[in-house]
mmCIF file of C-alpha atoms in Angstrom:
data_model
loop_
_atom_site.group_PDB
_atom_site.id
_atom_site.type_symbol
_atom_site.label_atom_id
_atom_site.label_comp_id
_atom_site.label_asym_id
_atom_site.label_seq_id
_atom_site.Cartn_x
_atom_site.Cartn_y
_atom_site.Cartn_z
ATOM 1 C CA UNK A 1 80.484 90.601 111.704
ATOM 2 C CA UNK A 2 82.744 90.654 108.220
ATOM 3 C CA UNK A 3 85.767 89.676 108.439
ATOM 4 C CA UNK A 4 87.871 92.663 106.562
ATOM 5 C CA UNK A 5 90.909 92.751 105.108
ATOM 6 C CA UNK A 6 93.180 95.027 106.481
ATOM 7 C CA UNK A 7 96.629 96.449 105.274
ATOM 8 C CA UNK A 8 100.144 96.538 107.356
ATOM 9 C CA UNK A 9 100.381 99.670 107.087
ATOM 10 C CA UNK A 10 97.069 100.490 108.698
ATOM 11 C CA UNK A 11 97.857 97.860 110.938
ATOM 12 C CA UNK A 12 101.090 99.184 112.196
ATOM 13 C CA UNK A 13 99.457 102.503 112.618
ATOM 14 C CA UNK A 14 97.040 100.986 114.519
ATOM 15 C CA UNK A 15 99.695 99.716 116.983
ATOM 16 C CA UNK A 16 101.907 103.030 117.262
ATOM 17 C CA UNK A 17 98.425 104.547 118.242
ATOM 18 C CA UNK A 18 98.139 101.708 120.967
ATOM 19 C CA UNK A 19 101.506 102.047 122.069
ATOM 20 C CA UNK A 20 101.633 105.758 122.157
ATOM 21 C CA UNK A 21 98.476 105.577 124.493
ATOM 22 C CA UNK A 22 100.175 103.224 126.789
ATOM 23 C CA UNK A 23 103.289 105.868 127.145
ATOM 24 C CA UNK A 24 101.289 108.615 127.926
ATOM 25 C CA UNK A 25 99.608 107.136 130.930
ATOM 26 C CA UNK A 26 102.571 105.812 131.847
ATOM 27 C CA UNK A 27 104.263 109.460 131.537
ATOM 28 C CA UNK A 28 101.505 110.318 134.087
ATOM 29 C CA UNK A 29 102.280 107.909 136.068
ATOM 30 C CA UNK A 30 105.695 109.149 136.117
ATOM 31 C CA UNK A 31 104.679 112.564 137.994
ATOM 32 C CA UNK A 32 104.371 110.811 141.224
ATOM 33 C CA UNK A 33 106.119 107.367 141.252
ATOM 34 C CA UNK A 34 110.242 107.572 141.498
ATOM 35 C CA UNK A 35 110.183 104.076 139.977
ATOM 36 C CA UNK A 36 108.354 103.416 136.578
ATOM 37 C CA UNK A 37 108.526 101.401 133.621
ATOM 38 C CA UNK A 38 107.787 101.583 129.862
ATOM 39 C CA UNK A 39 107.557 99.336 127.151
ATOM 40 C CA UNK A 40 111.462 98.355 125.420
ATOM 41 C CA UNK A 41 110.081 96.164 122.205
ATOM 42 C CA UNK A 42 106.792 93.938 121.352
ATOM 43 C CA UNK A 43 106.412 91.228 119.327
ATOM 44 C CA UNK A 44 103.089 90.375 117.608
ATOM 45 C CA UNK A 45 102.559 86.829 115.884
ATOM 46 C CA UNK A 46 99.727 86.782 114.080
ATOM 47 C CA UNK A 47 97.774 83.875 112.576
ATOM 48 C CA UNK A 48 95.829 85.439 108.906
ATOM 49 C CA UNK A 49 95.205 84.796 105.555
ATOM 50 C CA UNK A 50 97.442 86.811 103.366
ATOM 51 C CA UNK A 51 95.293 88.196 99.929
ATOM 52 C CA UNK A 52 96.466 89.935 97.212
ATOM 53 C CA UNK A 53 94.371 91.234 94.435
ATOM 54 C CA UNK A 54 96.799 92.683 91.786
ATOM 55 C CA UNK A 55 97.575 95.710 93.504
ATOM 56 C CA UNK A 56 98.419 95.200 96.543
ATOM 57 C CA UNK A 57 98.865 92.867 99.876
ATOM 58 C CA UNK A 58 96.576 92.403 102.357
ATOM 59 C CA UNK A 59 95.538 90.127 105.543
ATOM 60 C CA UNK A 60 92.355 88.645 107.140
ATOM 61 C CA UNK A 61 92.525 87.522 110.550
ATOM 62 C CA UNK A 62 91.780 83.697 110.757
ATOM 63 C CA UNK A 63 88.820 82.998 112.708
ATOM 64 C CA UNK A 64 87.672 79.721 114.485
ATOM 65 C CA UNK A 65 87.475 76.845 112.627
ATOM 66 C CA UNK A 66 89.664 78.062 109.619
ATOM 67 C CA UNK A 67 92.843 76.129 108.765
ATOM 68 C CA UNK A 68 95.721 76.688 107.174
ATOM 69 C CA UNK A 69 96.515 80.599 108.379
ATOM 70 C CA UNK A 70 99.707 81.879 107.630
ATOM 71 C CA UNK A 71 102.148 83.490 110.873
ATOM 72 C CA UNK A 72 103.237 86.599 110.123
ATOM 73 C CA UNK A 73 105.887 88.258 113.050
ATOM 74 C CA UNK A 74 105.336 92.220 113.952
ATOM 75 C CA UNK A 75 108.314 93.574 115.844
ATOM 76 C CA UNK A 76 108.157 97.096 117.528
ATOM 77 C CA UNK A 77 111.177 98.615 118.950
ATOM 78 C CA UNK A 78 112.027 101.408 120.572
ATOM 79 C CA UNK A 79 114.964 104.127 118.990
ATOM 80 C CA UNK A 80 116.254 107.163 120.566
ATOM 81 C CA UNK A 81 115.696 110.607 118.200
ATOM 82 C CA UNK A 82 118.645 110.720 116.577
ATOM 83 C CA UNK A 83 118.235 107.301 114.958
ATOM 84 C CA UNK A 84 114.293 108.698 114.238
ATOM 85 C CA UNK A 85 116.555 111.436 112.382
ATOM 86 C CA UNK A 86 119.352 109.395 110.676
ATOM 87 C CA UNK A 87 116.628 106.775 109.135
ATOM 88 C CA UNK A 88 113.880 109.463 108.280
ATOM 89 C CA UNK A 89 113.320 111.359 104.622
ATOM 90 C CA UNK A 90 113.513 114.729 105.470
ATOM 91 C CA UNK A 91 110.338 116.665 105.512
ATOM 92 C CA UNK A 92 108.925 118.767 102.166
ATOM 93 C CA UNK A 93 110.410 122.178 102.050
ATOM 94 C CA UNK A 94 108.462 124.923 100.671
ATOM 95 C CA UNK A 95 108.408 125.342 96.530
ATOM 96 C CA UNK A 96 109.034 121.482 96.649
ATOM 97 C CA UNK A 97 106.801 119.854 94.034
ATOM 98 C CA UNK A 98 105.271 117.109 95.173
ATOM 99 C CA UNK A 99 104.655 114.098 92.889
ATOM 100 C CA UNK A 100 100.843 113.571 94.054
ATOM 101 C CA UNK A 101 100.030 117.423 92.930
ATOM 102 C CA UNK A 102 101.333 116.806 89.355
ATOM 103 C CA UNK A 103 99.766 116.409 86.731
ATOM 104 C CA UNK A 104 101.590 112.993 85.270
ATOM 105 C CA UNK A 105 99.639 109.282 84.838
ATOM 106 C CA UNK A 106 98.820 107.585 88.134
ATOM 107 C CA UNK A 107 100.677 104.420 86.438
ATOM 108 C CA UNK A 108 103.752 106.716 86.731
ATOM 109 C CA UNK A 109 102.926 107.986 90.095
ATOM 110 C CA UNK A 110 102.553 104.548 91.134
ATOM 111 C CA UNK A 111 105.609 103.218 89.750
ATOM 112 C CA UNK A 112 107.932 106.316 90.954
ATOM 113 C CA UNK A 113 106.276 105.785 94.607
ATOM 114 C CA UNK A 114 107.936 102.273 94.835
ATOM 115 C CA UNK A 115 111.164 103.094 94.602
ATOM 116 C CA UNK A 116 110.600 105.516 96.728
ATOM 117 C CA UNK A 117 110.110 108.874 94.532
ATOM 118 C CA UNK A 118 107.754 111.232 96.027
ATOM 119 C CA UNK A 119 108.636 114.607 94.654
ATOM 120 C CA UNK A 120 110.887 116.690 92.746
ATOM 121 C CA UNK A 121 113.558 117.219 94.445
ATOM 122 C CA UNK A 122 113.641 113.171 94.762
ATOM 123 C CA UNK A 123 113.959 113.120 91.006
ATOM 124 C CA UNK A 124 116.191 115.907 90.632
ATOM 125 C CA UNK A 125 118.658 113.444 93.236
ATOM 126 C CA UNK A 126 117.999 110.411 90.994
ATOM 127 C CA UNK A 127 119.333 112.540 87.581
ATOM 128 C CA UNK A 128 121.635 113.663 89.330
ATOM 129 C CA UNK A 129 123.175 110.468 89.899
ATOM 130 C CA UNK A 130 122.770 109.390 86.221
ATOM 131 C CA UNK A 131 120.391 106.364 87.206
ATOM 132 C CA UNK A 132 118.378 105.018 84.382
ATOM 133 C CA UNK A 133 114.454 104.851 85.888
ATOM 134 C CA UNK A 134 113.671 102.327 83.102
ATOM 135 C CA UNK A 135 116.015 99.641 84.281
ATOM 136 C CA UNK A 136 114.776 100.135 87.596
ATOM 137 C CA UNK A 137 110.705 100.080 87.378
ATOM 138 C CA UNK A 138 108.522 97.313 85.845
ATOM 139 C CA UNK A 139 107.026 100.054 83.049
ATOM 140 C CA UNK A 140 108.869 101.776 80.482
ATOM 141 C CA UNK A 141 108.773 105.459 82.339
ATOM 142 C CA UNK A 142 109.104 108.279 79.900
ATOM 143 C CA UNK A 143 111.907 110.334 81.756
ATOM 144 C CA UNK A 144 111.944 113.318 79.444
ATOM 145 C CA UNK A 145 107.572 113.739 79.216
ATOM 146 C CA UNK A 146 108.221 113.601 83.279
ATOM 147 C CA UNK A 147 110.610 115.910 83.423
ATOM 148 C CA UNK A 148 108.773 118.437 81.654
ATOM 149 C CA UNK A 149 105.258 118.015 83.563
ATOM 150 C CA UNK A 150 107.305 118.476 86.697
ATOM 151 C CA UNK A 151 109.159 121.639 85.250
ATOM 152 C CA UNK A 152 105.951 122.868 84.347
ATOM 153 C CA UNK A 153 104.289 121.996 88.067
ATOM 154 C CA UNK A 154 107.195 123.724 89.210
ATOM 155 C CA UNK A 155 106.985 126.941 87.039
ATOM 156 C CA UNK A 156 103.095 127.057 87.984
ATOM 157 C CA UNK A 157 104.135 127.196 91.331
ATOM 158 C CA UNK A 158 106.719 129.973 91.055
ATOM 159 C CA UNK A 159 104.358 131.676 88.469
ATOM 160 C CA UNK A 160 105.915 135.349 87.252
ATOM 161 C CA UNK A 161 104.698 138.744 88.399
ATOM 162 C CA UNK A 162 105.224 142.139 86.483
ATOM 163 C CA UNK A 163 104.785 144.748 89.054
ATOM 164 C CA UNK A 164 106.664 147.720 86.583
ATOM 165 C CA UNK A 165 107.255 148.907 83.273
ATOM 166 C CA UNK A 166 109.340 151.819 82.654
ATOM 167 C CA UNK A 167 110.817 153.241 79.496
ATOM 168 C CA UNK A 168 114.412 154.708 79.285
ATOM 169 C CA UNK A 169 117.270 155.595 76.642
ATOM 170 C CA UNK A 170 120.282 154.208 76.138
ATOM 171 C CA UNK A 171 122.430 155.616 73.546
ATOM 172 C CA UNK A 172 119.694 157.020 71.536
ATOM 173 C CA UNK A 173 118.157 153.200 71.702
ATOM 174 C CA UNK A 174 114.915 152.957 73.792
ATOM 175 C CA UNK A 175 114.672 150.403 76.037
ATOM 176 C CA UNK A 176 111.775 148.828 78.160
ATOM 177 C CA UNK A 177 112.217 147.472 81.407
ATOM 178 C CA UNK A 178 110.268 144.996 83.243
ATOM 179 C CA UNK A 179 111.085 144.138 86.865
ATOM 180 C CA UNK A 180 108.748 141.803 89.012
ATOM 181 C CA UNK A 181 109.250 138.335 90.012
ATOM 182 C CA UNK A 182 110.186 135.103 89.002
ATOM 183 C CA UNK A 183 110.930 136.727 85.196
ATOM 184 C CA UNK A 184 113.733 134.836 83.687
ATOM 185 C CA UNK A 185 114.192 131.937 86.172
ATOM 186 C CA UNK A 186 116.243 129.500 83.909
ATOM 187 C CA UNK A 187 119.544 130.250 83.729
ATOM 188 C CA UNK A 188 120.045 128.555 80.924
ATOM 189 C CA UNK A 189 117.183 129.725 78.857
ATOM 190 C CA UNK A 190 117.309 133.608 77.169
ATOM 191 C CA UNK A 191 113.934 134.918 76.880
ATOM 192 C CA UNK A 192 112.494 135.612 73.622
ATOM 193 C CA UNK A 193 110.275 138.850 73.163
ATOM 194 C CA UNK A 194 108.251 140.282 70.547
ATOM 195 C CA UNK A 195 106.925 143.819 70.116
ATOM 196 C CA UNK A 196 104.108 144.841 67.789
ATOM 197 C CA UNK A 197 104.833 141.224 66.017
ATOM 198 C CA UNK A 198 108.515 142.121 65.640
ATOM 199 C CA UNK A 199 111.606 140.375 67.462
ATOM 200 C CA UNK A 200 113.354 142.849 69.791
ATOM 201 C CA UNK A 201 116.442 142.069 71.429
ATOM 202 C CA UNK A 202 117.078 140.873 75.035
ATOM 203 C CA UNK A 203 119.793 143.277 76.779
ATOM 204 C CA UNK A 204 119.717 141.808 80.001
ATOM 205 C CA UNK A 205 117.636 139.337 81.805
ATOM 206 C CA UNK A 206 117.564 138.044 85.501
ATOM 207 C CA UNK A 207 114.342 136.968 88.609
ATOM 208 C CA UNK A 208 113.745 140.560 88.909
ATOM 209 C CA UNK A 209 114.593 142.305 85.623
ATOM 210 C CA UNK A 210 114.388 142.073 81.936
ATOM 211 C CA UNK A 211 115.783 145.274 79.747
ATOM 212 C CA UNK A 212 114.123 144.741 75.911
ATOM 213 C CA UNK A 213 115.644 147.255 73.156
ATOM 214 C CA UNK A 214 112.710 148.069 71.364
ATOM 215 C CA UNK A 215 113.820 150.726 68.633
ATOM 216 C CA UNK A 216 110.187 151.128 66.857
ATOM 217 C CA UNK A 217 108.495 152.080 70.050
ATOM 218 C CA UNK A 218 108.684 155.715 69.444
ATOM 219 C CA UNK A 219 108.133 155.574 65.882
ATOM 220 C CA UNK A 220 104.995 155.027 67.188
ATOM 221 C CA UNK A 221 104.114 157.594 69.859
ATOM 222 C CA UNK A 222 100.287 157.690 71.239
ATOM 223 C CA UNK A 223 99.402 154.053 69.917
ATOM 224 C CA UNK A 224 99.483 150.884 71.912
ATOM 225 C CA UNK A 225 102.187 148.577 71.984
ATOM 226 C CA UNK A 226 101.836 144.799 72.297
ATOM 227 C CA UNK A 227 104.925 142.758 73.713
ATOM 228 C CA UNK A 228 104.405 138.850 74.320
ATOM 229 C CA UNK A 229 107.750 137.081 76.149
ATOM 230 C CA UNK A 230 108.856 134.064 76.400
ATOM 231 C CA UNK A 231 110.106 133.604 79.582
ATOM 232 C CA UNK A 232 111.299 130.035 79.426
ATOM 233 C CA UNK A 233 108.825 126.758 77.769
ATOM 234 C CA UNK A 234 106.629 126.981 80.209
ATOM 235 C CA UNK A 235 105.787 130.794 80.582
ATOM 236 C CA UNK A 236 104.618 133.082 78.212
ATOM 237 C CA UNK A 237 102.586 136.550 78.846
ATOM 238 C CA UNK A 238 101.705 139.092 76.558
ATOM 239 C CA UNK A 239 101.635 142.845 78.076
ATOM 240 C CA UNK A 240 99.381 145.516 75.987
ATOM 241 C CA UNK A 241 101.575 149.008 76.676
ATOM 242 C CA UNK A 242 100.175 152.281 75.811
ATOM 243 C CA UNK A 243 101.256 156.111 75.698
ATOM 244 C CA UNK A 244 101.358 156.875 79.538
ATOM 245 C CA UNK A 245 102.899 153.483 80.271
ATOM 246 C CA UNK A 246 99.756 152.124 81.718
ATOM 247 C CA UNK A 247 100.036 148.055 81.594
ATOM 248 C CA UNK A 248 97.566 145.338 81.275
ATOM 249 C CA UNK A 249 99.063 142.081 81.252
ATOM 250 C CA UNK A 250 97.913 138.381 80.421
ATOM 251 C CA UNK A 251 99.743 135.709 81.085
ATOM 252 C CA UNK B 1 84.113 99.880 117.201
ATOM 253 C CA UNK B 2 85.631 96.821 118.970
ATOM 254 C CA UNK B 3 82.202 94.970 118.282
ATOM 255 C CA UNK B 4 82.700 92.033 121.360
ATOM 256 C CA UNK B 5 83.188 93.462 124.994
ATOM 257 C CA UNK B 6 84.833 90.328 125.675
ATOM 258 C CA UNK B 7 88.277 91.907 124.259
ATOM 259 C CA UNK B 8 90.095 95.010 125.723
ATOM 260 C CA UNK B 9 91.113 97.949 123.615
ATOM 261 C CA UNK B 10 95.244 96.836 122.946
ATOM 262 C CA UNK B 11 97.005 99.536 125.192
ATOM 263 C CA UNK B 12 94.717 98.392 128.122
ATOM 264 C CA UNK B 13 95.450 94.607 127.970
ATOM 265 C CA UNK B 14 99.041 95.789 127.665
ATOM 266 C CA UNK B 15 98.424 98.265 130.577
ATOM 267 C CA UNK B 16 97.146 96.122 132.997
ATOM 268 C CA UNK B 17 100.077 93.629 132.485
ATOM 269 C CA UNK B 18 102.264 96.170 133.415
ATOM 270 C CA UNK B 19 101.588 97.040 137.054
ATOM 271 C CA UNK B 20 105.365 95.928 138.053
ATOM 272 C CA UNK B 21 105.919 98.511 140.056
ATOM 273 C CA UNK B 22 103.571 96.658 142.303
ATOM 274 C CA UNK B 23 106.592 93.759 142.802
ATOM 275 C CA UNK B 24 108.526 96.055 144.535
ATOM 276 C CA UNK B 25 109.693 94.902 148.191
ATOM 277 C CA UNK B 26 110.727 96.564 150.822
ATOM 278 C CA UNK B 27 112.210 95.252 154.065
ATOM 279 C CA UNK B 28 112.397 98.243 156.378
ATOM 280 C CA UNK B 29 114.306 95.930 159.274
ATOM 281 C CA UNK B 30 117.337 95.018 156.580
ATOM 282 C CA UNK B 31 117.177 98.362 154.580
ATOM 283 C CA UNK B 32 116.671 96.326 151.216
ATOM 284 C CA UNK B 33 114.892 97.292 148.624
ATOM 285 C CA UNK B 34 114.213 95.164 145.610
ATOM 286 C CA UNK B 35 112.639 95.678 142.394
ATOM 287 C CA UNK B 36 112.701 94.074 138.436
ATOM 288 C CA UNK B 37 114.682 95.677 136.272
ATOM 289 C CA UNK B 38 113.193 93.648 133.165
ATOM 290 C CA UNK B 39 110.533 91.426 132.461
ATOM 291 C CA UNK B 40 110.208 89.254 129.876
ATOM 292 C CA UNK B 41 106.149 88.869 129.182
ATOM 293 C CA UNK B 42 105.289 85.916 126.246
ATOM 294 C CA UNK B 43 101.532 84.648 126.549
ATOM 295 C CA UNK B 44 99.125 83.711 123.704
ATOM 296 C CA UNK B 45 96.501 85.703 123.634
ATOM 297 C CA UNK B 46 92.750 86.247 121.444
ATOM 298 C CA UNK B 47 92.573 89.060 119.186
ATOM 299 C CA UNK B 48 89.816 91.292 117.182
ATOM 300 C CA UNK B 49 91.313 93.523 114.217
ATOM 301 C CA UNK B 50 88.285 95.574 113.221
ATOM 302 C CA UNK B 51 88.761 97.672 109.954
ATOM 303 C CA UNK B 52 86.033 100.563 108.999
ATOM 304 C CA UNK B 53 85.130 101.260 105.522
ATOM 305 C CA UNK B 54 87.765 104.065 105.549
ATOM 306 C CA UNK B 55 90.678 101.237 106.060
ATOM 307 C CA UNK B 56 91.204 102.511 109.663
ATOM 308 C CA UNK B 57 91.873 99.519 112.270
ATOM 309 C CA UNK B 58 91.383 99.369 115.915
ATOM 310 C CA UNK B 59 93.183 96.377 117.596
ATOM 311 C CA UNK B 60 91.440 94.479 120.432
ATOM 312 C CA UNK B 61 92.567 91.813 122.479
ATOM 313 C CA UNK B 62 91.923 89.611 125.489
ATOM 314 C CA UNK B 63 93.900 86.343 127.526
ATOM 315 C CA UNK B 64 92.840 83.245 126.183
ATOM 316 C CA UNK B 65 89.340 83.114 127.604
ATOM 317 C CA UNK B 66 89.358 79.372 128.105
ATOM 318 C CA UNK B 67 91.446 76.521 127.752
ATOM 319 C CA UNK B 68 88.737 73.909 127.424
ATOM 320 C CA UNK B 69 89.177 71.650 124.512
ATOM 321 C CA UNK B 70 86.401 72.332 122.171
ATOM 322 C CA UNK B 71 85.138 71.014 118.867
ATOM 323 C CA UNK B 72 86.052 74.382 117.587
ATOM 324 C CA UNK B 73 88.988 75.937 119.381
ATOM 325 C CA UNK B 74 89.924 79.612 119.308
ATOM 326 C CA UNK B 75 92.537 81.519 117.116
ATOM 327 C CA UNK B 76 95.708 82.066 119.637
ATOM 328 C CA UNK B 77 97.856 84.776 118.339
ATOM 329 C CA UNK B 78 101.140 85.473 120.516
ATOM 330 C CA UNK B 79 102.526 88.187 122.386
ATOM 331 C CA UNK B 80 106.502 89.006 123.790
ATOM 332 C CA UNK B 81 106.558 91.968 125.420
ATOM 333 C CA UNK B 82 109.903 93.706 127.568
ATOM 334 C CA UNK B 83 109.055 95.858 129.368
ATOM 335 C CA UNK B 84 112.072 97.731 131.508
ATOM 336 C CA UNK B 85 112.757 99.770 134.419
ATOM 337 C CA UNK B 86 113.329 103.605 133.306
ATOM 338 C CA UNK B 87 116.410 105.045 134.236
#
């Protein structure tokens, strides 16, 4: 039989699995006996060969015969829930990027998984604390190129949806109004629009609304219109408008 | 997957060293009952870690199956278990 290297982690896993199987006959046991036990903490020491081949560690189990194994020392212990829930990362919420799905260099990936970056929101902490990722990797990682491939993972994920157009007047001024969602999602960006190749202005803009003056419109009555926004860097549609309002849109 | 039958899958060797609910004595004539509230379990012991192609691992392990002092003597890992009354 080949002797296989195997990883802690699998290792450990291994060993929950073990343990876990050992509880629940125990629990069973519980049903009917007043007076049971369980298992407080285990120790393992284990005689292998530790490897590693660039990437990362990993252990053979010494056999018969073989000298010079290294001990390494597993210790399992057993913590109530709320200790589970002090020392835990909390779970992924919904419309939380993670790393993994992105579409930035598995170098990166690599590098941000050490210290312990797995998605967004982990980065958006890090920023927020003004921490410089260079000085803390091994690689030179380029913040700002990750920044925006994870604003644009994000914005694909929250992608925006025109469900209507109307036209109105407002002191003699036409304006067009789109409402859907997920318009105009940075507050700090204004969306630029364009109708029939000519800047119109931006009256208002918010998630569910944006109100475009667009003066020319009905200098133009019974012709189609073409408007392409600007949403923000990452999200750009163009909208093809004619006389009864009718809409189709491409994003 | 454990490929020698010699070795128990892990939670069973742990299982059957845990009967101590079977050191419990009772002496009807006194009215005493007495029972462990912890024991301390440290034995070497001979272990197969199998891993699949997938990296998945299945942990098997036995008593030392002989103490006879052979030309070429086993690997003895080591095992400290506590195991405790519940309350």
């Amino acid at each position: 039989m080949e002797n296989k290297p195997w990883n802690l982690e699998s290792f450990v896993d291994a060993l929950v699995i073990e343990l876990d199987k050992t509880r629940e006959t125990l629990a069973v046991k519980a049903l009917n006996k007043p007076l049971t036990y369980s298992v407080k903490d285990m120790a393992l020491d284990l005689q292998i060969f530790p490897t590693y081949n660039g990437d990362r560690v990993e252990f053979v189990t010494a056999r018969p015969g073989e000298q010079g194994a290294s001990k390494v020392t597993i210790k399992l212990d057993s913590v109530t829930d709320q200790v589970v829930k002090a020392t835990s990362k909390s779970l992924p919420q919904k419309g939380d990027v993670q790393i993994e799905e992105t579409e930035v260099d598995e170098e990166t990936k690599k590098e941000l998984r050490k210290i312990g970056v797995t998605s967004v929101k982990d980065l958006e902490t890090i920023e927020k604390k003004n921490v410089d990722l260079n000085k803390v990797g091994n690689k030179k990682i380029n913040y700002s190129d990750l920044a925006n491939m994870i604003q644009k993972s994000r914005r694909n994920s929250a992608s925006p949806k025109v469900s209507k157009v109307s036209m109105s007047m407002s002191e003699d001024v036409p304006v067009l109004t789109l409402e859907g969602e997920n318009l105009a999602v940075q507050k700090n960006f204004k969306p630029v629009a364009v109708i029939n190749d000519e800047l119109v202005e931006v009256k208002s803009y918010s998630d569910k609304k944006i109100q475009l003056e667009a003066p020319k419109i009905n200098s133009r009555p019974g012709r189609s219109h073409q408007l392409i926004i600007a949403l923000d860097p990452y999200s750009i549609f163009k909208l093809n408008l004619n006389e009864n309002n009718d809409y189709a849109g491409k994003s | 997957m454990l490929t020698d039958d010699l070795y128990l899958p892990f939670f069973q060797h742990i299982r059957e060293m845990m009967p101590v609910e079977d050191c419990i004595v009772i002496d009807e004539e006194k009215g005493i009952l007495t029972y462990p509230e912890k024991v301390e379990i440290s034995t070497p012991l001979e272990m197969e870690i199998v891993a699949n192609d997938d990296g998945e691992i299945q942990v098997g392990s036995a008593p030392p199956m002989y103490y006879a002092n052979t030309s070429l003597l086993p690997v003895f890992h080591h095992l400290r278990i506590t195991i405790v009354k519940n309350e």
